[in-house]
CSV table of C-alpha atoms in Angstrom, one decimal:
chain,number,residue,atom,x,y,z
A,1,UNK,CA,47.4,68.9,90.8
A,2,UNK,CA,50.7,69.6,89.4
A,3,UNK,CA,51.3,65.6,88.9
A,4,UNK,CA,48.0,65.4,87.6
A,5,UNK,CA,49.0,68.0,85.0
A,6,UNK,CA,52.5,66.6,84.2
A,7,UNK,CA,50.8,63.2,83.6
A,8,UNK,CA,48.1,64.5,81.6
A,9,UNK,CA,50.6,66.3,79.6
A,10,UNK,CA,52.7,63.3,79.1
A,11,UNK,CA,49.8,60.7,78.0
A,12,UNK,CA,48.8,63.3,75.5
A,13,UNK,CA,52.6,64.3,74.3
A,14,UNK,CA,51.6,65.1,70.8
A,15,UNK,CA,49.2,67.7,71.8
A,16,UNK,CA,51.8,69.2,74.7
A,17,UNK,CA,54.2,69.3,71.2
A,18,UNK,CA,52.1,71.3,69.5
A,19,UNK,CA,52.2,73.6,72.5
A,20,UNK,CA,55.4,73.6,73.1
A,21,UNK,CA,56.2,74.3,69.4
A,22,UNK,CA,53.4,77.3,69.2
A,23,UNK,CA,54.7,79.0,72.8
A,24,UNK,CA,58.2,78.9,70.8
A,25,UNK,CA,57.3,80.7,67.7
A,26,UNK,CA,55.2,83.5,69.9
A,27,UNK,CA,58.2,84.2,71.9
A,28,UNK,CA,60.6,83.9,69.2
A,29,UNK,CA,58.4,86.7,67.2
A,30,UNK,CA,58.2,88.8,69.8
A,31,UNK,CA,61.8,88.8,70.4
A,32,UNK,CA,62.2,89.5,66.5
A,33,UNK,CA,59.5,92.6,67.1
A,34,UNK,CA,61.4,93.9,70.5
A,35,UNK,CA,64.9,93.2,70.2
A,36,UNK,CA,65.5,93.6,66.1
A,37,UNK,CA,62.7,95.8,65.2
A,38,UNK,CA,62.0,93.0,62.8
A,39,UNK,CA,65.7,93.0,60.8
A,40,UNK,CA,65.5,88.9,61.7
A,41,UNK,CA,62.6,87.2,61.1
A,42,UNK,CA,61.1,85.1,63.9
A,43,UNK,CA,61.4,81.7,62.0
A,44,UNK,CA,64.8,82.1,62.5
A,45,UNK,CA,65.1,83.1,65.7
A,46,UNK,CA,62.5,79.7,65.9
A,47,UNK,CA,65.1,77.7,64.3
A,48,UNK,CA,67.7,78.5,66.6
A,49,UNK,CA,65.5,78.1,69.7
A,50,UNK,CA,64.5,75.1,68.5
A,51,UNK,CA,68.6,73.7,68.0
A,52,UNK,CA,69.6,75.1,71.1
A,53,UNK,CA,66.8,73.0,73.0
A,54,UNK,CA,67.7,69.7,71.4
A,55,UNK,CA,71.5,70.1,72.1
A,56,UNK,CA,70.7,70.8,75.6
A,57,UNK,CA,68.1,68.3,75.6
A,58,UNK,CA,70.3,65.7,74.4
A,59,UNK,CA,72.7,67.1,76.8
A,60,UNK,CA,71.2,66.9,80.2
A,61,UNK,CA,69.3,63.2,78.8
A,62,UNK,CA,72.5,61.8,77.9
A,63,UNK,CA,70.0,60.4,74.7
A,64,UNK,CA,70.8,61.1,71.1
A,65,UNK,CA,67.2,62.3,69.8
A,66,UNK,CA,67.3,65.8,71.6
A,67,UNK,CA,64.4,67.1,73.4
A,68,UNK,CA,62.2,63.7,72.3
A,69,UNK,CA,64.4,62.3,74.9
A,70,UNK,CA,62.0,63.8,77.6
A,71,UNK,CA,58.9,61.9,78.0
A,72,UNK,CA,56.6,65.2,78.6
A,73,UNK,CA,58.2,66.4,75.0
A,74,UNK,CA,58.3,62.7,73.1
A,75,UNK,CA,55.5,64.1,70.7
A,76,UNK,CA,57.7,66.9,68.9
A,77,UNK,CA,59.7,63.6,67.8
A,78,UNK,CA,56.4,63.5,65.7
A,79,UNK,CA,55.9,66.5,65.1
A,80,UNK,CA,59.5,66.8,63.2
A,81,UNK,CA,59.7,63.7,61.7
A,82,UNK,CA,59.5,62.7,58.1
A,83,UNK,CA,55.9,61.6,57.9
A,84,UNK,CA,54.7,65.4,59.2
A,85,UNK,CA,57.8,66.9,57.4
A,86,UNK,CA,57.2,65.9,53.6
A,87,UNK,CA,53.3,66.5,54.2
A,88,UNK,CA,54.1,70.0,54.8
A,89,UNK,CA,56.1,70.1,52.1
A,90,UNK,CA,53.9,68.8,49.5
A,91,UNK,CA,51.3,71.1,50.8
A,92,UNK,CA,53.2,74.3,49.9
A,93,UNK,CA,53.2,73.1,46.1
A,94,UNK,CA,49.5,73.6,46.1
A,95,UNK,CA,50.8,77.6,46.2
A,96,UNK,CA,52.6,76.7,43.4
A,97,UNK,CA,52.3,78.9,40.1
A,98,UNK,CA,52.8,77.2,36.9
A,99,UNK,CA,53.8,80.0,35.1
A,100,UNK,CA,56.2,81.2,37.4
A,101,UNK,CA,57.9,77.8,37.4
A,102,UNK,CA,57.9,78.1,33.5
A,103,UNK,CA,59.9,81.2,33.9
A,104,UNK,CA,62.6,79.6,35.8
A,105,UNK,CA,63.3,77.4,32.2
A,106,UNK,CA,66.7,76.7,31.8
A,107,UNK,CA,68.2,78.5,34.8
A,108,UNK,CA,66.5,76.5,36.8
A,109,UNK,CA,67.5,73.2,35.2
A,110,UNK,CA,71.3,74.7,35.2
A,111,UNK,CA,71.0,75.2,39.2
A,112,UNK,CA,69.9,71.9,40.1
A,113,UNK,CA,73.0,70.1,38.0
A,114,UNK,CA,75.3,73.2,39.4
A,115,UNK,CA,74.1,72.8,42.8
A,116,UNK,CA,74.5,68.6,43.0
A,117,UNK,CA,77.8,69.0,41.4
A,118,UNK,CA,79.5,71.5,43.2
A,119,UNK,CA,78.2,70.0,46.5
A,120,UNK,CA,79.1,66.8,46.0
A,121,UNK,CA,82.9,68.2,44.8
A,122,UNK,CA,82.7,70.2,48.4
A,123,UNK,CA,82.0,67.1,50.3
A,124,UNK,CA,84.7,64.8,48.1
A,125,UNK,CA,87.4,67.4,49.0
A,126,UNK,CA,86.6,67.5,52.4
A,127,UNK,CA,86.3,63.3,53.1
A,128,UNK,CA,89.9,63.4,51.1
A,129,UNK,CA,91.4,65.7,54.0
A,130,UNK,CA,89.8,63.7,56.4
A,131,UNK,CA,92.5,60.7,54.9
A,132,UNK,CA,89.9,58.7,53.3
A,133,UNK,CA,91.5,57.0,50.1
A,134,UNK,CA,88.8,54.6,48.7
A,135,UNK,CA,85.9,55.7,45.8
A,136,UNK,CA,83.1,53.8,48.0
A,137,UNK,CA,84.1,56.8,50.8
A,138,UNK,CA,84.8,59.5,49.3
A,139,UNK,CA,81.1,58.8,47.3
A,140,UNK,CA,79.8,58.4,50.3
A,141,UNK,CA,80.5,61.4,51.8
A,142,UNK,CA,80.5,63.9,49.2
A,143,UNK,CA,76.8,62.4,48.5
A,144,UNK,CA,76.0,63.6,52.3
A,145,UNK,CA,76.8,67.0,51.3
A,146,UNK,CA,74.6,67.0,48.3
A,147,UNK,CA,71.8,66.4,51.4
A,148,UNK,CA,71.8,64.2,53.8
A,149,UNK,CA,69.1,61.9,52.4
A,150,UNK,CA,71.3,61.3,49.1
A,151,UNK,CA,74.2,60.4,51.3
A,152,UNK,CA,72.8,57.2,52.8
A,153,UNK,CA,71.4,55.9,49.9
A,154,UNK,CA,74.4,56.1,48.0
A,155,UNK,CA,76.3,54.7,50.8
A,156,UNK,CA,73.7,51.9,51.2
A,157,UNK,CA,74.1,51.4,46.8
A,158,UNK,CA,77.7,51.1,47.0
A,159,UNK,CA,78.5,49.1,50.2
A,160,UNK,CA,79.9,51.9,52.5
A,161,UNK,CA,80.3,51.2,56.1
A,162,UNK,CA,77.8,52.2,59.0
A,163,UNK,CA,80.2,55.3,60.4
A,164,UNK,CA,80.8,56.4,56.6
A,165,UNK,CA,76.9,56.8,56.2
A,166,UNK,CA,76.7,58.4,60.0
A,167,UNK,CA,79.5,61.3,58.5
A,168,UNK,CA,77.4,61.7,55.2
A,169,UNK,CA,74.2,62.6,57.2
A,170,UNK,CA,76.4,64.3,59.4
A,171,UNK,CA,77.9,66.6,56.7
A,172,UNK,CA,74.0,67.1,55.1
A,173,UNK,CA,72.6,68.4,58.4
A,174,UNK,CA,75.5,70.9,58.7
A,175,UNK,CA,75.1,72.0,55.2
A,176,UNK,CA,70.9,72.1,55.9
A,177,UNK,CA,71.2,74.1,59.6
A,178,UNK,CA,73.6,76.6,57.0
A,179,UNK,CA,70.8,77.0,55.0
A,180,UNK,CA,68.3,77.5,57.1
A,181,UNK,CA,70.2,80.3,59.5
A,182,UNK,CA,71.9,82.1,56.6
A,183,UNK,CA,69.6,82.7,54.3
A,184,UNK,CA,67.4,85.6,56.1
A,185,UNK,CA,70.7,87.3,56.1
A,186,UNK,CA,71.8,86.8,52.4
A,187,UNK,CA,68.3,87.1,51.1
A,188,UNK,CA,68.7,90.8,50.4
A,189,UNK,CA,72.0,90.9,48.6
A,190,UNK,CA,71.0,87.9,46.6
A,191,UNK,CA,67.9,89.3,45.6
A,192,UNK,CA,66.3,86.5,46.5
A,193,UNK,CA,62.3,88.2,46.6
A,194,UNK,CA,60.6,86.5,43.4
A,195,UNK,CA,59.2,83.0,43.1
A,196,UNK,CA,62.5,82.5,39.6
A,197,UNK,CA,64.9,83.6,42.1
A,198,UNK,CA,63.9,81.0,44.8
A,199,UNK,CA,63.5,78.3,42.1
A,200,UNK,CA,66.8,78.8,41.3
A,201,UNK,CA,68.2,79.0,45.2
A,202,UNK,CA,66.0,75.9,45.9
A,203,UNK,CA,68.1,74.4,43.1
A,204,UNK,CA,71.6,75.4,44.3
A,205,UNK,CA,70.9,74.6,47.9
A,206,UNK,CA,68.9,71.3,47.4
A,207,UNK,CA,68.6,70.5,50.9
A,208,UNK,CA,64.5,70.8,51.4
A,209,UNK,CA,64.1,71.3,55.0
A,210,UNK,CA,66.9,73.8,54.9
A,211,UNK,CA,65.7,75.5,52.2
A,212,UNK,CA,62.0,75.7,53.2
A,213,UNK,CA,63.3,76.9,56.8
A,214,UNK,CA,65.3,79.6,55.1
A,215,UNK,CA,62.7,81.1,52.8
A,216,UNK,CA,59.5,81.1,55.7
A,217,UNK,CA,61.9,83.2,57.5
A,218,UNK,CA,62.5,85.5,54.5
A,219,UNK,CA,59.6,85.6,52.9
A,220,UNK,CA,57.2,82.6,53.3
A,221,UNK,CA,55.7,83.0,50.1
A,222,UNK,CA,58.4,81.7,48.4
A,223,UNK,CA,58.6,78.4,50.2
A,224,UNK,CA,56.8,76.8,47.4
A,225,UNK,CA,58.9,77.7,44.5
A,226,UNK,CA,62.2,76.9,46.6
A,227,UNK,CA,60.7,73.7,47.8
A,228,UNK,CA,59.7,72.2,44.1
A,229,UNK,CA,63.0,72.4,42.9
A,230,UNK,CA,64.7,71.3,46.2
A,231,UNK,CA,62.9,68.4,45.9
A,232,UNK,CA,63.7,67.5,42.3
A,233,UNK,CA,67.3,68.2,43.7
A,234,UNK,CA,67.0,65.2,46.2
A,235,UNK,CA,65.7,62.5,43.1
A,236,UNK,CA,68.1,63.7,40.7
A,237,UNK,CA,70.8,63.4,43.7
A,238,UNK,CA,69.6,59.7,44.7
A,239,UNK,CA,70.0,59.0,40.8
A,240,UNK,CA,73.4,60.5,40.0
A,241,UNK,CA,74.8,59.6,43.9
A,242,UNK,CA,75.5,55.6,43.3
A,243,UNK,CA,76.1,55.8,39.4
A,244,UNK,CA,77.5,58.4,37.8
A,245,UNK,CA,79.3,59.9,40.3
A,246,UNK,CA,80.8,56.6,42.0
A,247,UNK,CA,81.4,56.1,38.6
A,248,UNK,CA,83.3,59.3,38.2
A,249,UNK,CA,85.1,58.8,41.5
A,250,UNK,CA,86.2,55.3,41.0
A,251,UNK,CA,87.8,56.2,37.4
A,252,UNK,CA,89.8,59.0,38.9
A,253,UNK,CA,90.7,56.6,42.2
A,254,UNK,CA,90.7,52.9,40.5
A,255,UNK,CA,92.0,51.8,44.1
C-alpha cells in the first residue's frame, strides 16, 4: 500500500507540492502562534522552512535544484518557478489602489532611482574587492545586486563570462533572502504599515520576490503596493544595467 501511495504521489507530484507547501505553512503558523505568541509572522517562519529544506535537499541529492531534486517533491519546482511566480504577482495588483499609488508621487519615483543606484554601487564595491578590474565585471556584478534578474541581462548585453553571470544571480538571491527574512523585523521601526510606505520600500529594495515575501509576512495587505513598484524597479534596472551604467563604469575604468 505504502508503494502504491508513494507512486501515486510521485505521478501526480504537482498536487503532492501543493501539499507539501500547505502542511508547511500550517506548521509554520502554528509555531508562530505557540512559540512567539505571534511576534514573527508565519510566512517567515515559511520562508525559512522552506530554505532550510532545499539546502538539505540539495544536500543529501548531491543535485543543484534543492528539494525538486526528489522525484516525490519535483512539482514544487513548479510550484516556485517563474511562470507560477509572476502570476501571483500580477494578481496582487488587482488589490491595487490608484489613489494610494498617486500619493506615493515623487517619493516613490526618488526610491526606485535611489534604490537601483545605491545597489548597484553596493555590488560594484564588492566585485572590486573580490579583484575584478574590468567594466564588463564589475557591471556585471553590481547589476546582480540591483536583483538577480538585472544581473544576467546585463551580463548577457555586455559579453560577461558564464561564472560572472552565476556571481550576479548569486549576489541578487542573497540580497532577495535579506529581504524577505528581515523585513518582519524592521517593519515596525520603519513604519512600514501604509500602502506610500511600502511603495516606497518596494522601490528601495527592488527585488520582487523578496519584497513580496517580506511584506505577506508583515502585513499581506501591502504586498500590492510593494510589488508595483518592485516591479518597475526590475525594467528600469534591465534599462539602466547595460547602458548607462556600463557606460558609467567603463568611463571611470577605460581598461
Amino acid at each position: 500500500m505504502f508503494e502504491s501511495l508513494l507512486l501515486v504521489s510521485t505521478k501526480y507530484s504537482l498536487i503532492t507540492g501543493f501539499a507539501v507547501i500547505g502542511f508547511t505553512m500550517w506548521i509554520s503558523y502554528w509555531l508562530s502562534e505557540k512559540l512567539t505568541h505571534g511576534r514573527i509572522h508565519g510566512s517567515a517562519i515559511a520562508i525559512l522552512l522552506g530554505l532550510t529544506m532545499a539546502y538539505f535537499g540539495g544536500l543529501f541529492t548531491g543535485g543543484s535544484k534543492g528539494v525538486v531534486n526528489v522525484p516525490l517533491l519535483s512539482g514544487i519546482g513548479l510550484l516556485g518557478g517563474s511562470m507560477l511566480r509572476d502570476f501571483a504577482i500580477v494578481a496582487t495588483g488587482f488589490g491595487v489602489k490608484i489613489d494610494e499609488l498617486k500619493r506615493a508621487g515623487m517619493a516613490g519615483v526618488t526610491a526606485l532611482f535611489f534604490g537601483i543606484f545605491s545597489s548597484f554601487i553596493v555590488g560594484a564595491i564588492i566585485a572590486v574587492m573580490f579583484g575584478y578590474t574590468d567594466a564588463v565585471s564589475i557591471t556585471t556584478i553590481g547589476a546582480g545586486a540591483i536583483t538577480y534578474i538585472v544581473g544576467p541581462v546585463t551580463g548577457a548585453a555586455i559579453g560577461a563570462s558564464s561564472e560572472v553571470i552565476a556571481l550576479s544571480i548569486a549576489a541578487g538571491l542573497v540580497k532577495s533572502i535579506l529581504v524577505m527574512v528581515m523585513t518582519p523585523f524592521v517593519a515596525p521601526l520603519i513604519r512600514l504599515n501604509n500602502p506610500r510606505t511600502a511603495i516606497i520600500f518596494g522601490g528601495l529594495m527592488g527585488t520582487s520576490s523578496g519584497v513580496a515575501a517580506g511584506l505577506a509576512a508583515t502585513d499581506a495587505k501591502l504586498v500590492p503596493y510593494g510589488c508595483i513598484t518592485a516591479a518597475f524597479y526590475t525594467a528600469l534596472g534591465c534599462l539602466l544595467g547595460p547602458s548607462i551604467l556600463f557606460i558609467a563604469v567603463r568611463t571611470i575604468l577605460p581598461g
